[in-house]
Tab-separated table of C-alpha atoms in Angstrom:
chain	number	residue	atom	x	y	z
E	1	MET	CA	109.382	97.702	-75.376
E	2	LYS	CA	107.341	96.102	-78.141
E	3	MET	CA	108.515	92.595	-79.053
E	4	THR	CA	109.057	91.959	-82.754
E	5	THR	CA	107.857	88.711	-84.295
E	6	PRO	CA	110.604	86.891	-86.231
E	7	LEU	CA	109.969	86.816	-89.957
E	8	PRO	CA	109.286	83.377	-91.441
E	9	THR	CA	112.093	81.812	-93.446
E	10	ILE	CA	111.493	82.070	-97.202
E	11	LEU	CA	111.169	78.481	-98.450
E	12	THR	CA	113.047	78.907	-101.713
E	13	TYR	CA	113.124	75.143	-102.369
E	14	GLN	CA	109.324	75.171	-102.696
E	15	HIS	CA	109.589	77.460	-105.713
E	16	ASN	CA	112.733	76.035	-107.331
E	17	ALA	CA	113.802	72.588	-106.147
E	18	ASN	CA	116.605	72.526	-108.717
E	19	LEU	CA	118.670	75.105	-106.836
E	20	HIS	CA	121.568	73.378	-105.091
E	21	THR	CA	123.277	76.546	-103.855
E	22	ILE	CA	122.142	80.082	-102.998
E	23	GLN	CA	123.455	83.168	-101.256
E	24	THR	CA	121.342	84.485	-98.395
E	25	LYS	CA	121.617	86.391	-95.112
E	26	LEU	CA	122.253	84.841	-91.707
E	27	THR	CA	119.651	86.145	-89.254
E	28	ALA	CA	120.388	84.234	-86.023
E	29	ILE	CA	122.806	81.810	-84.335
E	30	HIS	CA	121.795	79.730	-81.295
E	31	PRO	CA	123.834	77.236	-79.265
E	32	PHE	CA	121.838	74.016	-79.175
E	33	ASP	CA	121.522	74.078	-75.384
E	34	ALA	CA	120.019	77.600	-75.581
E	35	LEU	CA	117.024	76.412	-77.605
E	36	ALA	CA	113.662	76.100	-75.906
E	37	GLU	CA	112.934	72.503	-74.935
E	38	PRO	CA	110.269	71.907	-77.641
E	39	ASN	CA	112.843	72.792	-80.299
E	40	ARG	CA	115.638	70.787	-78.640
E	41	ASN	CA	113.311	67.791	-78.771
E	42	LEU	CA	113.197	68.054	-82.568
E	43	PHE	CA	116.841	66.962	-82.798
E	44	LYS	CA	117.237	63.594	-81.086
E	45	GLN	CA	120.939	63.104	-81.951
E	46	ALA	CA	122.126	66.642	-81.171
E	47	THR	CA	124.680	67.511	-78.465
E	48	ASN	CA	125.841	70.749	-76.839
E	49	GLU	CA	128.588	70.952	-79.474
E	50	ASP	CA	125.911	71.770	-82.053
E	51	HIS	CA	124.453	75.129	-83.051
E	52	VAL	CA	121.340	76.160	-84.948
E	53	LEU	CA	121.446	78.752	-87.727
E	54	ILE	CA	118.475	80.681	-89.109
E	55	THR	CA	118.704	82.346	-92.502
E	56	GLU	CA	116.538	84.763	-94.432
E	57	GLU	CA	115.715	82.068	-96.989
E	58	THR	CA	116.616	78.406	-97.399
E	59	ILE	CA	117.030	75.710	-100.010
E	60	PHE	CA	117.219	73.075	-97.247
E	61	HIS	CA	114.022	71.004	-97.022
E	62	PRO	CA	113.181	70.470	-93.324
E	63	GLN	CA	112.161	66.973	-92.310
E	64	GLY	CA	108.386	66.708	-92.608
E	65	GLY	CA	105.584	65.551	-94.854
E	66	GLY	CA	107.219	62.132	-94.909
E	67	GLN	CA	110.442	63.490	-96.461
E	68	PRO	CA	113.865	63.479	-94.725
E	69	SER	CA	115.704	66.763	-94.279
E	70	ASP	CA	118.409	67.890	-96.633
E	71	THR	CA	122.023	68.042	-95.458
E	72	GLY	CA	124.872	70.195	-96.708
E	73	THR	CA	126.863	73.283	-95.740
E	74	ILE	CA	126.458	76.967	-94.937
E	75	THR	CA	129.632	78.913	-95.715
E	76	SER	CA	130.672	82.482	-94.917
E	77	THR	CA	131.130	84.580	-98.059
E	78	THR	CA	133.906	86.585	-96.354
E	79	SER	CA	136.016	83.760	-94.900
E	80	ALA	CA	136.644	80.054	-95.296
E	81	ALA	CA	134.478	79.227	-92.276
E	82	THR	CA	131.943	76.463	-92.865
E	83	PHE	CA	128.945	75.163	-90.949
E	84	THR	CA	128.041	71.543	-91.744
E	85	VAL	CA	124.258	71.057	-91.690
E	86	SER	CA	123.276	67.639	-90.355
E	87	SER	CA	119.535	68.102	-89.783
E	88	VAL	CA	116.814	70.659	-90.543
E	89	ARG	CA	113.436	71.195	-88.855
E	90	MET	CA	110.634	73.751	-88.716
E	91	ASP	CA	110.623	75.768	-85.485
E	92	VAL	CA	107.637	74.669	-83.384
E	93	LEU	CA	107.460	77.977	-81.497
E	94	ASP	CA	108.154	80.699	-84.092
E	95	ASP	CA	105.848	79.812	-86.949
E	96	GLY	CA	107.639	79.590	-90.265
E	97	GLN	CA	111.255	79.708	-89.057
E	98	VAL	CA	113.595	76.979	-90.335
E	99	LEU	CA	116.240	75.617	-87.943
E	100	HIS	CA	119.505	74.355	-89.489
E	101	LEU	CA	121.360	72.159	-86.988
E	102	GLY	CA	125.062	71.438	-87.347
E	103	ARG	CA	128.630	72.276	-86.363
E	104	PHE	CA	131.197	74.917	-87.266
E	105	SER	CA	134.563	74.051	-88.779
E	106	THR	CA	136.328	76.042	-86.043
E	107	PRO	CA	136.156	75.854	-82.213
E	108	THR	CA	134.748	79.390	-82.022
E	109	VAL	CA	131.644	80.743	-83.742
E	110	PRO	CA	132.994	82.354	-86.930
E	111	PHE	CA	129.711	83.798	-88.225
E	112	THR	CA	127.890	87.019	-87.353
E	113	PRO	CA	124.140	87.575	-87.729
E	114	GLY	CA	123.500	89.872	-90.667
E	115	GLU	CA	126.381	88.591	-92.789
E	116	SER	CA	126.010	87.007	-96.192
E	117	VAL	CA	126.352	83.215	-96.383
E	118	THR	CA	126.201	80.549	-99.070
E	119	GLN	CA	123.967	77.513	-98.649
E	120	THR	CA	124.847	74.313	-100.504
E	121	ILE	CA	122.817	71.110	-100.252
E	122	ASP	CA	123.899	67.526	-100.880
E	123	ALA	CA	122.550	67.244	-104.433
E	124	GLN	CA	122.653	63.430	-104.556
E	125	LYS	CA	120.555	63.102	-101.410
E	126	ARG	CA	118.112	65.715	-102.702
E	127	LEU	CA	117.683	63.784	-105.948
E	128	LEU	CA	117.074	60.518	-104.091
E	129	TYR	CA	114.542	62.118	-101.740
E	130	SER	CA	112.772	63.803	-104.673
E	131	ARG	CA	112.574	60.527	-106.608
E	132	LEU	CA	111.183	58.758	-103.530
E	133	HIS	CA	108.627	61.493	-102.867
E	134	THR	CA	107.338	61.559	-106.435
E	135	ALA	CA	107.295	57.750	-106.515
E	136	GLY	CA	105.147	57.774	-103.363
E	137	HIS	CA	102.613	60.032	-105.063
E	138	VAL	CA	102.688	57.808	-108.156
E	139	LEU	CA	101.990	54.777	-105.967
E	140	GLY	CA	99.153	56.606	-104.220
E	141	ALA	CA	97.652	57.591	-107.558
E	142	ALA	CA	97.929	54.023	-108.888
E	143	VAL	CA	96.218	52.540	-105.838
E	144	ARG	CA	93.435	55.144	-105.953
E	145	HIS	CA	92.798	54.579	-109.673
E	146	LEU	CA	92.569	50.819	-109.129
E	147	LEU	CA	90.838	50.495	-105.773
E	148	GLU	CA	88.864	53.628	-104.905
E	149	ASP	CA	85.648	51.952	-106.081
E	150	GLU	CA	86.665	48.440	-105.034
E	151	ILE	CA	87.347	48.909	-101.322
E	152	GLU	CA	84.759	50.177	-98.874
E	153	GLY	CA	85.793	53.364	-97.085
E	154	PHE	CA	88.915	53.756	-99.205
E	155	ASP	CA	91.067	56.830	-98.659
E	156	GLU	CA	94.738	57.816	-98.754
E	157	LEU	CA	96.063	58.536	-95.275
E	158	LYS	CA	99.783	59.286	-95.003
E	159	ALA	CA	103.141	58.264	-96.425
E	160	SER	CA	106.806	57.919	-95.552
E	161	HIS	CA	109.331	58.652	-98.274
E	162	PHE	CA	112.441	57.659	-96.319
E	163	PRO	CA	114.951	55.322	-98.011
E	164	ASP	CA	114.520	51.702	-96.843
E	165	SER	CA	111.151	52.420	-95.180
E	166	ALA	CA	109.103	54.103	-97.908
E	167	ALA	CA	105.392	53.233	-97.742
E	168	CYS	CA	101.928	54.676	-98.345
E	169	GLU	CA	98.991	54.022	-96.015
E	170	PHE	CA	95.354	53.671	-97.055
E	171	ARG	CA	92.074	53.287	-95.213
E	172	GLY	CA	90.561	49.931	-96.145
E	173	LEU	CA	91.905	46.410	-96.510
E	174	ILE	CA	94.023	45.859	-99.621
E	175	GLU	CA	94.526	42.160	-100.216
E	176	GLY	CA	97.857	40.807	-101.390
E	177	LYS	CA	96.277	39.712	-104.687
E	178	TRP	CA	96.329	43.390	-105.792
E	179	LYS	CA	100.121	43.701	-105.650
E	180	GLY	CA	100.669	42.727	-109.297
E	181	ALA	CA	97.994	45.098	-110.591
E	182	ILE	CA	99.377	47.949	-108.472
E	183	GLN	CA	102.866	47.311	-109.856
E	184	GLU	CA	101.527	47.361	-113.427
E	185	LYS	CA	99.725	50.659	-112.844
E	186	VAL	CA	102.791	52.202	-111.206
E	187	ASP	CA	104.925	51.078	-114.159
E	188	GLU	CA	102.393	52.568	-116.561
E	189	PHE	CA	102.467	55.964	-114.821
E	190	VAL	CA	106.282	55.969	-114.619
E	191	ARG	CA	106.745	55.010	-118.289
E	192	ALA	CA	104.309	57.743	-119.356
E	193	GLY	CA	106.702	60.451	-118.201
E	194	MET	CA	103.823	62.485	-116.758
E	195	PRO	CA	104.754	66.093	-115.954
E	196	VAL	CA	105.007	66.807	-112.214
E	197	GLU	CA	103.978	70.433	-111.803
E	198	VAL	CA	104.032	72.599	-108.684
E	199	GLU	CA	101.008	74.889	-108.510
E	200	TRP	CA	99.415	77.194	-105.924
E	201	TRP	CA	95.689	76.817	-105.319
E	202	GLY	CA	93.065	78.533	-103.228
E	203	GLU	CA	89.858	76.873	-102.091
E	204	GLU	CA	88.117	77.752	-105.357
E	205	GLU	CA	90.658	75.843	-107.466
E	206	PHE	CA	89.972	72.672	-105.500
E	207	LYS	CA	86.211	73.124	-105.820
E	208	GLU	CA	86.345	73.855	-109.564
E	209	ARG	CA	88.086	70.512	-110.089
E	210	GLY	CA	85.767	68.573	-107.791
E	211	LEU	CA	88.625	67.975	-105.343
E	212	GLU	CA	87.103	69.364	-102.157
E	213	ARG	CA	88.301	66.227	-100.332
E	214	LEU	CA	91.882	67.474	-100.774
E	215	ILE	CA	91.444	70.910	-99.198
E	216	PRO	CA	93.998	71.051	-96.338
E	217	GLU	CA	92.820	71.675	-92.787
E	218	ARG	CA	95.295	74.522	-92.312
E	219	ARG	CA	93.553	77.845	-92.867
E	220	LEU	CA	94.996	80.324	-95.349
E	221	GLY	CA	96.188	83.794	-94.462
E	222	PRO	CA	95.293	86.865	-96.574
E	223	GLY	CA	96.528	86.418	-100.143
E	224	GLU	CA	97.934	82.964	-99.347
E	225	LYS	CA	97.423	79.759	-101.341
E	226	TRP	CA	98.170	76.093	-100.731
E	227	ARG	CA	101.045	74.467	-102.585
E	228	VAL	CA	99.968	71.455	-104.621
E	229	VAL	CA	101.872	68.915	-106.695
E	230	ASN	CA	99.981	67.973	-109.862
E	231	ILE	CA	100.975	64.717	-111.550
E	232	VAL	CA	99.329	65.666	-114.816
E	233	GLY	CA	96.993	62.894	-115.913
E	234	ALA	CA	97.024	61.089	-112.563
E	235	GLU	CA	96.432	62.898	-109.253
E	236	VAL	CA	96.870	66.162	-107.361
E	237	TYR	CA	98.388	66.273	-103.870
E	238	PRO	CA	98.677	69.198	-101.432
E	239	CYS	CA	102.398	68.895	-100.720
E	240	GLY	CA	105.347	70.932	-99.491
E	241	GLY	CA	108.040	68.483	-100.592
E	242	THR	CA	110.534	68.290	-103.437
E	243	HIS	CA	109.929	66.276	-106.601
E	244	VAL	CA	111.414	65.269	-109.913
E	245	GLU	CA	109.973	66.987	-112.980
E	246	ARG	CA	108.484	63.908	-114.708
E	247	THR	CA	107.367	60.532	-113.428
E	248	ASP	CA	109.934	58.644	-115.533
E	249	LEU	CA	112.677	60.438	-113.571
E	250	CYS	CA	111.659	58.378	-110.535
E	251	GLY	CA	113.558	55.501	-112.156
E	252	GLY	CA	112.374	51.984	-111.430
E	253	VAL	CA	109.713	51.836	-108.694
E	254	THR	CA	109.137	48.478	-107.011
E	255	VAL	CA	105.969	47.727	-105.052
E	256	ARG	CA	106.985	45.788	-101.967
E	257	LYS	CA	105.003	44.193	-99.142
E	258	ILE	CA	101.321	44.964	-98.524
E	259	SER	CA	100.439	44.736	-94.828
E	260	ARG	CA	97.097	45.227	-93.071
E	261	SER	CA	96.194	46.170	-89.502
E	262	LYS	CA	93.095	47.638	-87.826
E	263	GLY	CA	91.403	48.631	-91.075
E	264	VAL	CA	94.513	50.268	-92.559
E	265	SER	CA	96.711	48.913	-95.349
E	266	LYS	CA	100.351	49.849	-95.863
E	267	VAL	CA	101.967	49.411	-99.277
E	268	GLY	CA	105.763	49.554	-99.228
E	269	TYR	CA	107.850	50.643	-102.186
E	270	ALA	CA	111.433	51.344	-103.237
E	271	VAL	CA	113.224	53.113	-106.091
E	272	ASP	CA	116.143	51.601	-107.993
């Protein structure tokens, strides 16, 4: 018998991050202990009381790209049964599937694959994570504008947009004396209310703009494009995360400690 490849989950949040609830179809239910070990290892706090749901599409952002996962609920449209989502990850074995970890409101499994369900995310958490993610890109843009030509070997490396540990890392040694100037540039970009636009680019779009350095390593499939976040007037970032629509919606952004180690500088930040 020919094995069918599971369809990837449609990442609805990548096209409309303002959706806080949608109706979709449940495609699979797995007890946590039935997951393959690589997928069990994604959920460090899970127990055998947990299950994983897979849906046709999702508004839940999986943890990744420096952004925490959304939380919320998945509710049956035919009963009062609810599944509380505590953590979300991308399946490491079936490319493109999104795993929603959580627990049912009843001792038995009240859902059936194929039924219609309603997803609802925690809107306050989503807003905080979006503000932090956009603020991280604003910080990265500010540091690049100030220091790209000042620091030998400068480059942006990676970032964490988690509350209480948000930071951007850069290749090159950024001295503490730059903290004030970075804060001023960040404030300037935030006050400007720059539009934050989600776009889809192929290799040619990067080359036309002289941004070959940003072309992701992941190869594109036929007809596919990379998702980019364009802070209009500042920088472009290949990015799968959620964002606010203008830089002023980040709120106050505070540049925190600058630390240096082994040729890499980390600039911490927080949002009010």
